[in-house]
C-alpha positions in Angstrom: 0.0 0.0 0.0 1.2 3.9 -0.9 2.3 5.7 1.9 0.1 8.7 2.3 1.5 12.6 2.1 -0.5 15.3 3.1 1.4 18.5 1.2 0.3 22.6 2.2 2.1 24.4 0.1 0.6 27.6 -1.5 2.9 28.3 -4.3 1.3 26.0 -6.9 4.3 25.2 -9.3 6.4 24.1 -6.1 3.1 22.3 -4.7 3.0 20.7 -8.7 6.8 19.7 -8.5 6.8 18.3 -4.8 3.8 15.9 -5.6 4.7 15.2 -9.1 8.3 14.1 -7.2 6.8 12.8 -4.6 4.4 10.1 -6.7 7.5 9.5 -9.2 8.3 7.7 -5.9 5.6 5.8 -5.1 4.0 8.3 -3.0 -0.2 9.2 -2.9 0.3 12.9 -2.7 -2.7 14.5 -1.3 -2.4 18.5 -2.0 -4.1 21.2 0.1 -2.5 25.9 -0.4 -4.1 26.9 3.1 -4.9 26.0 6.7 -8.8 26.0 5.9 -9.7 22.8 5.5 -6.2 20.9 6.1 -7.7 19.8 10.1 -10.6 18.1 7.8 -8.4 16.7 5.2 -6.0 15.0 7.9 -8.7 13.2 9.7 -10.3 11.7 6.3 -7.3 10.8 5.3 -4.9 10.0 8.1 -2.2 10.7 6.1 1.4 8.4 7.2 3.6 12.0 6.9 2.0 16.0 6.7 4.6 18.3 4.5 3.6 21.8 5.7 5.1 25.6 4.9 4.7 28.0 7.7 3.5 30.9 5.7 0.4 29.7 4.5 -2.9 32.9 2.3 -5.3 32.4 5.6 -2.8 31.7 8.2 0.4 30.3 10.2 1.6 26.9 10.0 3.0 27.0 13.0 -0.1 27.3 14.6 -1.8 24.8 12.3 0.7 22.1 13.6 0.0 22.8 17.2 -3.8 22.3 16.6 -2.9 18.9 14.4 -0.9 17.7 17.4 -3.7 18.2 19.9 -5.4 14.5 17.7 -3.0 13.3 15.3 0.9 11.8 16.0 2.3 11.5 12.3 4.9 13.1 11.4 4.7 16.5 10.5 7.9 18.0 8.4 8.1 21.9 7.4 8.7 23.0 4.4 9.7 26.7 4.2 11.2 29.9 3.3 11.6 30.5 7.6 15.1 30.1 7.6 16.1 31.8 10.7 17.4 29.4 14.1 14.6 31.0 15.8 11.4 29.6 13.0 13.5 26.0 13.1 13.5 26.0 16.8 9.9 26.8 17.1 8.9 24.2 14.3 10.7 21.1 16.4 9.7 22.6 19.7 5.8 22.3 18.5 5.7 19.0 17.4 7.8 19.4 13.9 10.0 16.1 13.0 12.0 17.9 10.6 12.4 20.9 8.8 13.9 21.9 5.4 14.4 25.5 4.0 13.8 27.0 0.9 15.3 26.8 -1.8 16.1 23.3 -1.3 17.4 20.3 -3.1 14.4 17.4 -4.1 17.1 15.2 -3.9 17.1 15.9 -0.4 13.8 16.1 0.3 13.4 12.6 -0.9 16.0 11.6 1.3 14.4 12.9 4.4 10.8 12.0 3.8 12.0 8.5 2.8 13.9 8.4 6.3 10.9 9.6 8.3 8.7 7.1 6.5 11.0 4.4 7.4 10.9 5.4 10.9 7.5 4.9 10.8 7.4 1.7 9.6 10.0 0.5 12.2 8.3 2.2 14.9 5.2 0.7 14.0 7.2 -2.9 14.2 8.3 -2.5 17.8 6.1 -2.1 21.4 7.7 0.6 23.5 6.8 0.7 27.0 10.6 2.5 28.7 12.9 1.2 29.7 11.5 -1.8 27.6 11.3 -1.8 24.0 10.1 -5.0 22.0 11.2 -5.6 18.6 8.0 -7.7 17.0 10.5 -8.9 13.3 13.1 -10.1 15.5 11.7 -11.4 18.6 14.1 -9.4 20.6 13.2 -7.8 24.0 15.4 -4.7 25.3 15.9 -2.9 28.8 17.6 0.4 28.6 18.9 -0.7 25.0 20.1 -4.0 26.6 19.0 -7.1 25.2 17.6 -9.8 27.7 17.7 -12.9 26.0 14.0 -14.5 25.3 13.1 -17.7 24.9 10.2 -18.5 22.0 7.6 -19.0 25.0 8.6 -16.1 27.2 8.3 -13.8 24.1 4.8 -15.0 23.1 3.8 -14.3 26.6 5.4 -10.6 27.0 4.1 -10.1 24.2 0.5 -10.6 24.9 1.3 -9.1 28.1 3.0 -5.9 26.3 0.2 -5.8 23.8 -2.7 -5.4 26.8 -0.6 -3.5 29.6 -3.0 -1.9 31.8 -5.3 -5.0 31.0 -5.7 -8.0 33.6 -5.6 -11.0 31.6 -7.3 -14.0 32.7 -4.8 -17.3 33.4 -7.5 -18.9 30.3 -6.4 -16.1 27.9 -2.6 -16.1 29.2 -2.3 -20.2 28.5 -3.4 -20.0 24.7 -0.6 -17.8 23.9 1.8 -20.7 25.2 0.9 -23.1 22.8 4.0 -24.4 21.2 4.5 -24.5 17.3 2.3 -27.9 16.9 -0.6 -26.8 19.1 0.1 -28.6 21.9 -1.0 -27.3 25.2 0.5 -26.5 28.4 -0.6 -26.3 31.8 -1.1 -23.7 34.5 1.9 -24.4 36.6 4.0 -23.5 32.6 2.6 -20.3 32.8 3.5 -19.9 36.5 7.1 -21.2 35.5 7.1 -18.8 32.6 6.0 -15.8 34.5 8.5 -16.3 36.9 11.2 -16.5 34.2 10.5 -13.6 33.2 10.6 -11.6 36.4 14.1 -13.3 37.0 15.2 -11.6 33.7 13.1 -8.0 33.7 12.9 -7.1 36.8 15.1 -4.9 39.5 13.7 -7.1 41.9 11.3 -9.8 40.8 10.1 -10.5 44.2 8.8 -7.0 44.5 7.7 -6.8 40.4 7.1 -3.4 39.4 6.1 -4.4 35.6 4.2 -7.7 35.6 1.8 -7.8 38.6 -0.2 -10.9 39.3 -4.4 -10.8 40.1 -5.2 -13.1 42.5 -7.3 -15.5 41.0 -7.6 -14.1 38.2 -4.6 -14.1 36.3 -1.5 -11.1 35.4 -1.3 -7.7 34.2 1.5 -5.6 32.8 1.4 -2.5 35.1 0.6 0.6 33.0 2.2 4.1 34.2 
């Protein structure tokens, strides 16, 4: 599937370029020259990256990207003739993931879009709940960017557990993600085993857990900050 660009851009041979560029690439380029009507556009769309100048016919973009980040986390990258320190700081400092000055280089554009795309994508392969971050291609669990090693078993369980934190899962629920590869099914006392495992490898003090938390007769619960 296309990844989606939202460009607002009222200078309509640049705005023709950009997209034309930008779809050369593989892009769906949706096109919008002025705040009115971008908040409406963004939440038909929910576009994967928002392209947006700061000097904009009925307004500041500035203060369009602080109203887009009061409902919507995509990246937003500006696009502008605002070339001073002062415009870039105040573009990151809103919510801004990057920011590129006119005149510019659609070489470089490409490049930059293409890396905040791909951060995406990665981002939306991994659970991050600090210190712990979850990588879900490689099966690989991390503490303060230190890997703990995971067995097969313990993974599919913190990752059910990582998937529902805040949620108390039932022992029922907890057993079915223990299945091995053939289907065949454990009992309670391997999920106690596994739980325990795990606690022994995550936490500071797993006789005190501060991450997974167990519900009396009920079942376990990754404790949501």
């Amino acid at each position: 599937m296309k990844k989606k660009i939202i460009l607002i851009e009222d200078d309509e041979n640049l705005r023709r370029g950009i997209s034309f560029y930008l779809e050369q690439e593989g892009y769906q380029v949706l096109i919008n020259s002025r705040v009115s009507g971008t908040i409406e556009l963004i939440k038909d769309t929910s576009p994967d990256l928002i392209i947006l100048d700061v000097t904009l016919p009925d307004g500041n973009g500035f203060e369009l990207c602080k109203k887009i980040r009061t409902f919507f986390t995509a990246p937003i990258f500006f696009l502008t003739a605002h070339d001073l320190e002062s415009d870039i700081l105040t573009g990151l400092s809103i919510g801004g993931d990057d920011y590129l000055t006119k005149p510019f280089s659609l070489a470089i554009l490409k490049a930059k879009v293409a890396l905040i795309v791909k951060k995406q994508i990665d981002r939306a392969k991994t659970i991050e709940l600090l210190p712990f971050v979850l990588n879900l291609d490689t099966h690989r669990l991390f503490k303060n960017d230190q890997e703990i090693p995971m067995s097969s078993t313990e993974f599919r369980l913190i990752n059910y557990l990582m998937k529902n934190a805040g949620v108390v899962l039932e022992k029922e629920l907890l057993l079915e993600t223990l299945w091995d590869d053939q289907g065949k099914f454990v009992d309670e006392n391997a999920l106690s085993v596994n739980i325990r495992r795990i606690r022994l490898k995550i936490e500071d003090d797993p006789k005190n857990p501060q991450y997974i938390e167990t519900v009396r007769g009920v079942g376990y619960t990754w404790k949501k900050e």
